[in-house]
Tab-separated table of C-alpha atoms in Angstrom:
chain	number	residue	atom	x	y	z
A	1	UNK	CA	-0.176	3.359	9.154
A	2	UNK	CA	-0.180	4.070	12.727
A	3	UNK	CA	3.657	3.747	14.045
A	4	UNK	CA	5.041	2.201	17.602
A	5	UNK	CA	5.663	6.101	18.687
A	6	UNK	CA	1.730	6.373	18.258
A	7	UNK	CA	1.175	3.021	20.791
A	8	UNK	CA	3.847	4.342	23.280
A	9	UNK	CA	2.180	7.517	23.579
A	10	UNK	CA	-0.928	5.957	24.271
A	11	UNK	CA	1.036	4.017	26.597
A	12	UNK	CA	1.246	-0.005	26.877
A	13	UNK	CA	2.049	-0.743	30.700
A	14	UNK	CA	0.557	-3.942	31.706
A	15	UNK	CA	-0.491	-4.315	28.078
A	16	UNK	CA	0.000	-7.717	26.119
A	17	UNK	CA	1.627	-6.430	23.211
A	18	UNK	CA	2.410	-9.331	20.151
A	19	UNK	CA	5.494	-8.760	18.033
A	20	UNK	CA	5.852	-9.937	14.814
A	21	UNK	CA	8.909	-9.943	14.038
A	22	UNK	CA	11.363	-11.726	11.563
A	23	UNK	CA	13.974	-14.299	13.852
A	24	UNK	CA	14.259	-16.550	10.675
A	25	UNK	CA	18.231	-16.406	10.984
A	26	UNK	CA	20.447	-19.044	9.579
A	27	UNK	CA	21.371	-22.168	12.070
A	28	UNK	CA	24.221	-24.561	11.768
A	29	UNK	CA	22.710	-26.891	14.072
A	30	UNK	CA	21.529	-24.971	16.889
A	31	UNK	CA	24.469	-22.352	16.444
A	32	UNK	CA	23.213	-18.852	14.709
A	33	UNK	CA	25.815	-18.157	11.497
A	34	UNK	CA	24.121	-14.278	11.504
A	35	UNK	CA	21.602	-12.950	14.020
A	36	UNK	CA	21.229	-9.339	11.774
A	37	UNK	CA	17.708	-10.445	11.549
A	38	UNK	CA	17.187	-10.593	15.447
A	39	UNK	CA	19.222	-7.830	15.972
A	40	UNK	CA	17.101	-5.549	13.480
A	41	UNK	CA	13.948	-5.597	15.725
A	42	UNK	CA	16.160	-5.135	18.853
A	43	UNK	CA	14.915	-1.396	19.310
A	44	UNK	CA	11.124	-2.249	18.884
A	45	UNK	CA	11.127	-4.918	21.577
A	46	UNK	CA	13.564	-2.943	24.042
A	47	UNK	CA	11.251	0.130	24.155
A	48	UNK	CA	8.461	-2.141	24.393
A	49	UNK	CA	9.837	-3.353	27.274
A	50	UNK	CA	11.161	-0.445	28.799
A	51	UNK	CA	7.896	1.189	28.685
A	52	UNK	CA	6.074	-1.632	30.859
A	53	UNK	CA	4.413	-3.993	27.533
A	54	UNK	CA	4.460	-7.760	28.243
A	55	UNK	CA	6.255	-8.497	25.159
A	56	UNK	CA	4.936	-11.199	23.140
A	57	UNK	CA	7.452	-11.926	20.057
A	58	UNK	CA	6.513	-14.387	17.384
A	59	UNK	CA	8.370	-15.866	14.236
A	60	UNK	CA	8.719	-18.683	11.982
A	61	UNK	CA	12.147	-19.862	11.441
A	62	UNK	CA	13.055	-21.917	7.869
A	63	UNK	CA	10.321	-24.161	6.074
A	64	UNK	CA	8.783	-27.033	8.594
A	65	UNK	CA	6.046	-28.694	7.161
A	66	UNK	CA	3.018	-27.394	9.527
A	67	UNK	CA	3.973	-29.477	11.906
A	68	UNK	CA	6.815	-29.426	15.034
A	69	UNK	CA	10.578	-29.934	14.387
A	70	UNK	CA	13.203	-29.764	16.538
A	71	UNK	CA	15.728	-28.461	13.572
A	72	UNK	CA	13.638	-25.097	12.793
A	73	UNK	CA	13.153	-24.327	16.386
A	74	UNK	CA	13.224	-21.084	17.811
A	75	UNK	CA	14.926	-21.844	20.804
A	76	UNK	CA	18.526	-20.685	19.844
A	77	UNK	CA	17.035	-17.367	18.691
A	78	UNK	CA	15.210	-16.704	21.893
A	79	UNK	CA	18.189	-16.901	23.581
A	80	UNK	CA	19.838	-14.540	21.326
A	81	UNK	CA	17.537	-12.013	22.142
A	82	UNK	CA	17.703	-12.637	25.517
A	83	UNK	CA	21.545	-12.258	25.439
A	84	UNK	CA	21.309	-8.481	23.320
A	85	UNK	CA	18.375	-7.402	25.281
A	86	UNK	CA	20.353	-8.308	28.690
A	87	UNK	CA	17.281	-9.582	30.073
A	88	UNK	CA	16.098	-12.987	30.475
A	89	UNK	CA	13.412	-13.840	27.950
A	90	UNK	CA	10.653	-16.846	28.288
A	91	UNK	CA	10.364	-18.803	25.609
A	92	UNK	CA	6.841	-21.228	25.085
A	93	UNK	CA	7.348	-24.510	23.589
A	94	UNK	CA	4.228	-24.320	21.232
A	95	UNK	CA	2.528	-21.605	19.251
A	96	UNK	CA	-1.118	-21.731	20.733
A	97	UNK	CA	-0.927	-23.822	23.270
A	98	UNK	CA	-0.799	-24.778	26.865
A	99	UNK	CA	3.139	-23.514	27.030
A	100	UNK	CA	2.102	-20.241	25.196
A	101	UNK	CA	-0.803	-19.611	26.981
A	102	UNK	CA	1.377	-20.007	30.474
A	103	UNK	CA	4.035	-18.522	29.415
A	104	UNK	CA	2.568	-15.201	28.191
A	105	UNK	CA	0.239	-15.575	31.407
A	106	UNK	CA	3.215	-15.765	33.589
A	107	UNK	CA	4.888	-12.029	32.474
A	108	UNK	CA	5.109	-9.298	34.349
A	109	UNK	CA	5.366	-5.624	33.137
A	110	UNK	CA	8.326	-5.250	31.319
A	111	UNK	CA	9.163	-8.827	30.492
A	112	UNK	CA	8.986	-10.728	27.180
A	113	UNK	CA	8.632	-14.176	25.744
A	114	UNK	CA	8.926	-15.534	22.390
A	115	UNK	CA	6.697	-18.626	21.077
A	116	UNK	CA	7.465	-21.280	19.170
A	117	UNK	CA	7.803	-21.255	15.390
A	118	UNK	CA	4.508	-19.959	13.849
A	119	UNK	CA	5.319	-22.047	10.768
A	120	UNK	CA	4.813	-25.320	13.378
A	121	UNK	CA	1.068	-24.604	12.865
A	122	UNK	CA	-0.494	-25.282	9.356
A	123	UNK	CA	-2.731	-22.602	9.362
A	124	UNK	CA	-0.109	-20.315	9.347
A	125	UNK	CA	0.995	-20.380	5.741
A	126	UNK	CA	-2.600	-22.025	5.082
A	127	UNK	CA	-4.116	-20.738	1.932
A	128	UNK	CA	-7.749	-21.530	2.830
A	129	UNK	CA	-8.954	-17.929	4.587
A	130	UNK	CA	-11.094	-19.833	7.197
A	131	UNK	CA	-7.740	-21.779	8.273
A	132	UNK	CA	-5.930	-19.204	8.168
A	133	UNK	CA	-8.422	-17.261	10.426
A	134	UNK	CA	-8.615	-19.598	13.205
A	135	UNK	CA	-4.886	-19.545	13.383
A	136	UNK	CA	-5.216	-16.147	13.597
A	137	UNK	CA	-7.984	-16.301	16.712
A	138	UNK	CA	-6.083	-18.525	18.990
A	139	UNK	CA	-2.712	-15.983	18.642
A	140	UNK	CA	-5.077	-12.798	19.102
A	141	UNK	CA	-6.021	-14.543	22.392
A	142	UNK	CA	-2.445	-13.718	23.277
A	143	UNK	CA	-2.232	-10.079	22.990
A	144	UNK	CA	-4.160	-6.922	23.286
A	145	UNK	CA	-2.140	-5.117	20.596
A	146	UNK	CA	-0.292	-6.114	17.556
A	147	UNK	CA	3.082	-4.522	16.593
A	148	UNK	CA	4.149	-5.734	12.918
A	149	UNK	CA	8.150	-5.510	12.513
A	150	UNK	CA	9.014	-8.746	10.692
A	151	UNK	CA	9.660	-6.889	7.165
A	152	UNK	CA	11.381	-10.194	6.057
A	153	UNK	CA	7.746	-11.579	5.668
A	154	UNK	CA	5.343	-8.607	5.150
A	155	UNK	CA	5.402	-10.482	1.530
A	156	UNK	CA	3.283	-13.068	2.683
A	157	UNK	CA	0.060	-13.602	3.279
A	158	UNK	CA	-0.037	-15.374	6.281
A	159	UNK	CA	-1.746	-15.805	9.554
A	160	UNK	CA	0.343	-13.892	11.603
A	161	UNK	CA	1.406	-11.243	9.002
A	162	UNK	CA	-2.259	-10.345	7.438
A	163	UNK	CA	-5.232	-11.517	9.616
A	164	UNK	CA	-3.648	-11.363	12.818
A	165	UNK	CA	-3.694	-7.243	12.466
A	166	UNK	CA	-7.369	-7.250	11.543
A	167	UNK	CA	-8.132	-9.008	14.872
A	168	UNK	CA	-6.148	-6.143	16.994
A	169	UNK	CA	-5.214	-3.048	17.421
A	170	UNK	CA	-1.831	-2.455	15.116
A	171	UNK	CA	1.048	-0.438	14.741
A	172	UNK	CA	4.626	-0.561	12.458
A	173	UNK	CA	7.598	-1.044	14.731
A	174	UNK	CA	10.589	0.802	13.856
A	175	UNK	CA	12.287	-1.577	11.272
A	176	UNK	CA	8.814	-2.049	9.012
A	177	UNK	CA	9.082	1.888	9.409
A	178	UNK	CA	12.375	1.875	8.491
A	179	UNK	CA	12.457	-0.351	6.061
A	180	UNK	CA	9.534	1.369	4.253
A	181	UNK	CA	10.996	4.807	4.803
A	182	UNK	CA	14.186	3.222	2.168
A	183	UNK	CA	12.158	1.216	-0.293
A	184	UNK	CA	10.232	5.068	-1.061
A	185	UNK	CA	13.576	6.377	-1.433
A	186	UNK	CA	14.100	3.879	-4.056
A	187	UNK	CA	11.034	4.317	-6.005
A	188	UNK	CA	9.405	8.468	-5.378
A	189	UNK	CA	11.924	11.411	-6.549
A	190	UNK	CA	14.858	8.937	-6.474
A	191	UNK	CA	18.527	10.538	-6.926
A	192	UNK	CA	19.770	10.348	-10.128
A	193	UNK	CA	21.960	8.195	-11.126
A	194	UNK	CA	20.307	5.153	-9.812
A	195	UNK	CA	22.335	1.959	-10.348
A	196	UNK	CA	20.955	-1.390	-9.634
A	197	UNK	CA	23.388	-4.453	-9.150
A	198	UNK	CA	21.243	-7.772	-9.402
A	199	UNK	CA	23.065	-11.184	-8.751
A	200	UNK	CA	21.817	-14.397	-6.757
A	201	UNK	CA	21.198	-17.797	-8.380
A	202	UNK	CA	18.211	-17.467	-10.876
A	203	UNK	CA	17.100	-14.788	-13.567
A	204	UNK	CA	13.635	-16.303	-13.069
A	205	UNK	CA	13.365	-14.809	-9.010
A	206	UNK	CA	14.457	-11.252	-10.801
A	207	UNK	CA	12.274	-10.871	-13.751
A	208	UNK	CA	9.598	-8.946	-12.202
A	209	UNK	CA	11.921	-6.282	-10.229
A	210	UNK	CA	13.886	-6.428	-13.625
A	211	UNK	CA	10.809	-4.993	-15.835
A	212	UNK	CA	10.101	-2.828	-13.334
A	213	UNK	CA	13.243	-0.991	-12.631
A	214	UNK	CA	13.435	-0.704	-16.518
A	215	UNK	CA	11.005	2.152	-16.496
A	216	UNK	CA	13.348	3.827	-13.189
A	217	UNK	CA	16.864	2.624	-13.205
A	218	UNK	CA	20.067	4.594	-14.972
A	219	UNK	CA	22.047	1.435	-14.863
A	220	UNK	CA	21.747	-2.139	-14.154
A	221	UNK	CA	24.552	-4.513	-13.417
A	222	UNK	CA	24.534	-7.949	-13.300
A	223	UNK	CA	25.805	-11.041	-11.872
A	224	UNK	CA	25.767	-14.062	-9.935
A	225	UNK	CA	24.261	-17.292	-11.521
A	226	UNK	CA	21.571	-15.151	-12.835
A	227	UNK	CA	24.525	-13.818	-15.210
A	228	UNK	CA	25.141	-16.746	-17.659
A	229	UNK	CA	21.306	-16.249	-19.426
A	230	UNK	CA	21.729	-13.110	-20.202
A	231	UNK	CA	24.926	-14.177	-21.972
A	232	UNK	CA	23.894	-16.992	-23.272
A	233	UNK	CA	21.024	-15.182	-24.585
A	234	UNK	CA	23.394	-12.731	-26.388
A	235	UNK	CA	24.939	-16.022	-27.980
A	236	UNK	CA	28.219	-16.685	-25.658
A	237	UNK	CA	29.097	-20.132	-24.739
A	238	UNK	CA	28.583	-20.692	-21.056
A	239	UNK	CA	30.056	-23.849	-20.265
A	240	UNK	CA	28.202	-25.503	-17.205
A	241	UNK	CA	27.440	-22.757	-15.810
A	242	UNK	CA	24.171	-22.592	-14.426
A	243	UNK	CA	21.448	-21.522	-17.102
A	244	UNK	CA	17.701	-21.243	-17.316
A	245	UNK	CA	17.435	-22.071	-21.098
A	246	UNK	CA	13.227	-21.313	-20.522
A	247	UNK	CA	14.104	-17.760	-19.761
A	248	UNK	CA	16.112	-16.999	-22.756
A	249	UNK	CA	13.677	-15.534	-24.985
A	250	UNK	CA	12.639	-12.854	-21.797
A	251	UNK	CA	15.922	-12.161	-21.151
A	252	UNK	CA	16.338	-10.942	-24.898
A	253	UNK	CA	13.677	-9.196	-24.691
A	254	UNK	CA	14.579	-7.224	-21.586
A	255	UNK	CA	18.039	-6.283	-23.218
A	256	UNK	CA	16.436	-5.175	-26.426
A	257	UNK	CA	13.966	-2.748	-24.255
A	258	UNK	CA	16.981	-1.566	-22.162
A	259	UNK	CA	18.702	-0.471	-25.635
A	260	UNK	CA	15.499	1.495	-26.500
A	261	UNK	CA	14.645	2.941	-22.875
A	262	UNK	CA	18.569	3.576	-22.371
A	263	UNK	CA	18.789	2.203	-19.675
A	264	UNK	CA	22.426	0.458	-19.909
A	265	UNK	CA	22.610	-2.912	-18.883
A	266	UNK	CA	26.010	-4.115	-17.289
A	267	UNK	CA	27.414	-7.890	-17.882
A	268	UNK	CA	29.633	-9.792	-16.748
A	269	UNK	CA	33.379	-8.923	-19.161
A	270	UNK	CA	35.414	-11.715	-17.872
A	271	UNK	CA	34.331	-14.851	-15.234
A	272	UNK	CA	36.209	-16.995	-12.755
A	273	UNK	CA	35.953	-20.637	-13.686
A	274	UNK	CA	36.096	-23.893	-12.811
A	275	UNK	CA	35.683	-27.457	-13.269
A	276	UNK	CA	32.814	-28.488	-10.662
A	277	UNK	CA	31.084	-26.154	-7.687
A	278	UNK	CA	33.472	-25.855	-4.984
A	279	UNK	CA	33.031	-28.092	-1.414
A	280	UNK	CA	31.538	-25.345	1.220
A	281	UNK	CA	32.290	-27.286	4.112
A	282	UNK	CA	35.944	-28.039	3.853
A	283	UNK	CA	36.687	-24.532	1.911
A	284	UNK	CA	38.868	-27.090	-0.454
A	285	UNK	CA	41.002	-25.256	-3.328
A	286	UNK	CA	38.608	-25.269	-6.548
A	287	UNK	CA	41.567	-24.411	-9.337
A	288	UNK	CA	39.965	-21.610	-10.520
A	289	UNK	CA	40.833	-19.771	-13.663
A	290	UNK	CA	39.699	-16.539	-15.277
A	291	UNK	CA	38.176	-16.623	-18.832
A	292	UNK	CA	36.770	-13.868	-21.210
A	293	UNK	CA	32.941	-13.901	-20.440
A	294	UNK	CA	32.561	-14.428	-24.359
A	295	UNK	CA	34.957	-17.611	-24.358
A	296	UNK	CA	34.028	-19.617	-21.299
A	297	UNK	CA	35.620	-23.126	-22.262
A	298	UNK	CA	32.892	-26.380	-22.464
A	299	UNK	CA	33.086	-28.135	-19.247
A	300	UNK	CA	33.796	-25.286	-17.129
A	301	UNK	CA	31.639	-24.047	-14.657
A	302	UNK	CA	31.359	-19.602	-13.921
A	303	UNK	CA	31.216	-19.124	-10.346
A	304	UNK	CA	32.214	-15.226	-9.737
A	305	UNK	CA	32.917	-12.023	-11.451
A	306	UNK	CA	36.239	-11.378	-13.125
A	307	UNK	CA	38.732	-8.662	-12.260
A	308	UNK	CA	38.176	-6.749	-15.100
A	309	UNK	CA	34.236	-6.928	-14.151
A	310	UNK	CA	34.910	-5.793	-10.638
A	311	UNK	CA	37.060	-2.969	-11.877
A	312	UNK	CA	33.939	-2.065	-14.388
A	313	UNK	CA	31.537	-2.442	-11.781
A	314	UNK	CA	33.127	0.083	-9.340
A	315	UNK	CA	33.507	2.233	-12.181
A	316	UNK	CA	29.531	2.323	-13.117
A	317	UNK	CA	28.823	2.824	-9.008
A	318	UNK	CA	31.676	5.673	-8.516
A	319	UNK	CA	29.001	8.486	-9.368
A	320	UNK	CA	25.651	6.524	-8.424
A	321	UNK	CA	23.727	9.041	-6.584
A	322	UNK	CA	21.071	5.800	-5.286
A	323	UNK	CA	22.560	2.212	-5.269
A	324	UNK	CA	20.120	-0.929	-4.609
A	325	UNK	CA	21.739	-3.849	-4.710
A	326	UNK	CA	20.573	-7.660	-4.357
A	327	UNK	CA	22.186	-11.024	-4.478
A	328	UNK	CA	25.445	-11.964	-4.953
A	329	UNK	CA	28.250	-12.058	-7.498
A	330	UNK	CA	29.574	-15.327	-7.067
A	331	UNK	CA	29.841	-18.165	-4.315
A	332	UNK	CA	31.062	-16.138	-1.902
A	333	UNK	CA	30.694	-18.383	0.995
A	334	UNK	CA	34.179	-19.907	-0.817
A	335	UNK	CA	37.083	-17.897	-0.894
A	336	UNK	CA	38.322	-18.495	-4.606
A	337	UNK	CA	34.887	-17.117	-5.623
A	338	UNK	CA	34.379	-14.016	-3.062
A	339	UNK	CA	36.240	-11.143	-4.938
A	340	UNK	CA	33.081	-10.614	-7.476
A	341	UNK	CA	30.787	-10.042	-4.306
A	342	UNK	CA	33.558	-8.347	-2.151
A	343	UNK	CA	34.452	-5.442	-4.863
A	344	UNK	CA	30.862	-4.409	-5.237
A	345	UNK	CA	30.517	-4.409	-1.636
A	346	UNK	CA	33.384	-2.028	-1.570
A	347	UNK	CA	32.195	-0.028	-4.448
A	348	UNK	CA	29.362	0.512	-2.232
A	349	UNK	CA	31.097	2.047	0.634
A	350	UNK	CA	33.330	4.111	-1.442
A	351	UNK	CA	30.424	5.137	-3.347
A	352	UNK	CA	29.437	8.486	-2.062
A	353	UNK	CA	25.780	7.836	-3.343
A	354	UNK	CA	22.939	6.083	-0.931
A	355	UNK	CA	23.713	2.399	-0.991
A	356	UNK	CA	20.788	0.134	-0.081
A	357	UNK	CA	21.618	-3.968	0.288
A	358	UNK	CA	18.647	-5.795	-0.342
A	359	UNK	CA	18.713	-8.361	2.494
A	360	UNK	CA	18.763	-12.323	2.254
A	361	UNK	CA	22.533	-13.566	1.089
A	362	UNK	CA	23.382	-9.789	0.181
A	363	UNK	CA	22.959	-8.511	3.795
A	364	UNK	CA	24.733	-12.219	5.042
A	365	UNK	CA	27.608	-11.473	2.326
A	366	UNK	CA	28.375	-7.983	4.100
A	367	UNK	CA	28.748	-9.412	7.539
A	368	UNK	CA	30.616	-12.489	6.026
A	369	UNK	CA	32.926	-10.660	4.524
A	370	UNK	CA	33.794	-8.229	7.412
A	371	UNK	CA	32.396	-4.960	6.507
A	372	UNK	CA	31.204	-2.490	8.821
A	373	UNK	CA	27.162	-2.616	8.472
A	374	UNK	CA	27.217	1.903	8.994
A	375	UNK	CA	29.044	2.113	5.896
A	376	UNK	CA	25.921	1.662	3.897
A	377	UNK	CA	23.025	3.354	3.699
A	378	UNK	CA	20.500	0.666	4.547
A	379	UNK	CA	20.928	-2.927	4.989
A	380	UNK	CA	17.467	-4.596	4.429
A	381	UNK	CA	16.200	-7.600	6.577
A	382	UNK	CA	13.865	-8.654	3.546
A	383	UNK	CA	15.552	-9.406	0.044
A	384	UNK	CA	11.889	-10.887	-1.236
A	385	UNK	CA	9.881	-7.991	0.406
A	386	UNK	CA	12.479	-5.790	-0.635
A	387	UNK	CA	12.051	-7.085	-4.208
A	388	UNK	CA	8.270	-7.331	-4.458
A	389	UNK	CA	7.792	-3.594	-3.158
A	390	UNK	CA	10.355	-2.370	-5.696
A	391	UNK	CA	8.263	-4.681	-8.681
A	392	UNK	CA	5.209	-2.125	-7.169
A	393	UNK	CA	3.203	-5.274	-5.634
A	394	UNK	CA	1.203	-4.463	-2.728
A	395	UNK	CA	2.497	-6.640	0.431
A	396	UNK	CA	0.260	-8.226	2.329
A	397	UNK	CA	1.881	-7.333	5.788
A	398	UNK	CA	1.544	-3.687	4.708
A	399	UNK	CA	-1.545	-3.590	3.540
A	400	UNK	CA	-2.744	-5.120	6.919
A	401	UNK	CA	-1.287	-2.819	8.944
A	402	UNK	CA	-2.668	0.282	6.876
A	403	UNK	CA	-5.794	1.896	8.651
């Protein structure tokens, strides 16, 4: 795929030039709780600028339902970009319309303007082609090149991630390069030992990247919600915890293939507990106690890693040569439930290895819990991209910008 450096060369003074990028940061009302995602495509839309483009940046924010809402605008993101970029940027109060249309018409060299949330359109996410396409007309109207850098949704096959590139002339901006530059790293002539930590809510989002890192991975650790199938499925009692019963019988038969590949799986050795999830808001004490993984009590709910599990954890990533790791070990937006999530994040910056952290609440985690982004490796804007490209799917937003 042709890169940004390629389209700077050829030079883009005066030239419309339509970023996709990925602004789909997390809003508690209109205030942004992490703007990593907006930051990431920073660089992209600064040289843009700098080199005379009328930038044209486009996102969806959250899930509206193909129509507008005031509470997935893109307002509040616009501005942040405005306030890293130090320049004032425009921002169009539709996707297609009369205020995008003006508002891209009214740049001058050097500026840029964001639209309103793609996702306010239906054919956006539409899965009829034809849809889909016209969406994809009316933005191309906008621009006179395309510059892909959202890597957050190059997993989907949408308007402005697949057909929009077919309708322009394209290029990767620095994160999708980036970003694509790490995933290889993680899948061609990887360093050995390769540990994978998987965590997050539910076994059934992992499966694929599970049965696929089978065949690569030295090591795989897991926690998080996802945790209490696999022990259930090796018999334990898991109290009520939160379990996938359906995905038992996979689950078994992913730890009897590890045993033959030997690839060693990690689990959880003891949990913390407690009697109900814990209030987010109010950051209330939940009473937690620490149980044996194998004796969780009836009634009692597993909500983070164990100390003895965070010291075997850091033990299993001291040597790792490659580290990816993805979701969470525990609900770590609560304090009584943050150490599970906290010690692997440290066993990644002590770990001497290349640490990747596979975006969505993994990337947010990090910030949350005040580490310093440079002291991993990579921290990924995209935990489902990151996920599908590692399960060897081809992503559409790739794809399309492939000559």
């Amino acid at each position: 795929m042709k890169t940004i450096d390629e389209l700077l060369a050829e030079g883009v003074a005066g030239k419309r030039v339509f970023v996709r990028a990925d602004l789909n940061v997390p809003l508690d009302g209109t205030t942004i709780t992490d703007d990593g995602r907006i930051r990431a495509v920073v660089p992209t839309i600064a040289k843009l600028a700098e080199a005379g483009a009328r930038v044209v940046v486009a996102s969806h924010l959250g899930r509206p339902k193909g129509a507008p809402d005031p509470a997935f605008s893109l307002e509040p993101a616009a501005t942040r970009l405005g306030e890293l970029l130090g320049a004032d940027v425009a921002f169009a109060t539709d996707t297609v319309g009369e205020s995008a249309t003006s508002t891209v018409a009214g740049l001058a060299d050097g500026q840029v303007a964001v639209v309103e949330n793609l996702r306010f359109n239906p054919g956006e996410t539409s899965k009829d082609d034809a849809e889909r396409g016209a969406f994809a007309d009316r933005l191309a109207e906008l621009a006179d090149v395309y510059v892909g850098d959202g890597f957050g949704a190059v997993h989907r096959k949408h308007a402005s991630v697949y057909d929009l590139p077919a309708r322009l002339p394209h290029y990767a901006g620095y994160l999708i390069a980036t970003e694509v530059g790490v995933l290889k790293k993680l899948t061609t002539d990887v360093e050995r030992p390769y540990a994978v930590v998987l965590g997050g809510a539910k076994v059934s989002d992992k499966l694929g990247v599970i049965d696929h890192l089978l065949e690569r991975a030295d090591r795989i650790l897991i926690g998080g919600g996802m945790a209490y199938t696999f022990l259930k499925a090796q018999g334990h009692e898991v109290g009520s915890s939160l379990l996938q019963e359906d995905q038992i019988p996979a689950v078994q038969e992913y730890l009897r293939r590890a045993e033959e590949k030997g690839v060693e799986f990690v689990l959880p050795v003891d949990v913390v507990v407690a009697p109900s999830f814990p209030d987010l808001k109010t950051k209330a004490p939940a009473h937690p106690t620490t149980v044996a993984a194998d004796a969780m009590p009836v009634g009692q709910m597993g909500l983070d890693n164990g100390p003895e599990t965070n010291k075997l954890y850091a033990s299993k990533l001291a040597d790792a040569a490659t580290v990816f790791w993805n979701g969470p070990m525990g609900v770590f937006e609560h304090p009584d439930f943050a150490d599970g999530t906290r010690a692997v994040a440290q066993a990644l910056v002590d770990s001497p290895g290349f640490s990747v952290v596979g975006g969505g609440d993994s990337a947010a985690a990090v910030r949350i819990l005040g580490f310093d982004e440079n002291a991993f490796g990579h921290i990924s804007t995209g935990g489902g991209a990151s996920l599908e490209y590692l399960e060897g799917k081809t992503l559409p937003g790739l794809a399309a910008l492939e000559d």
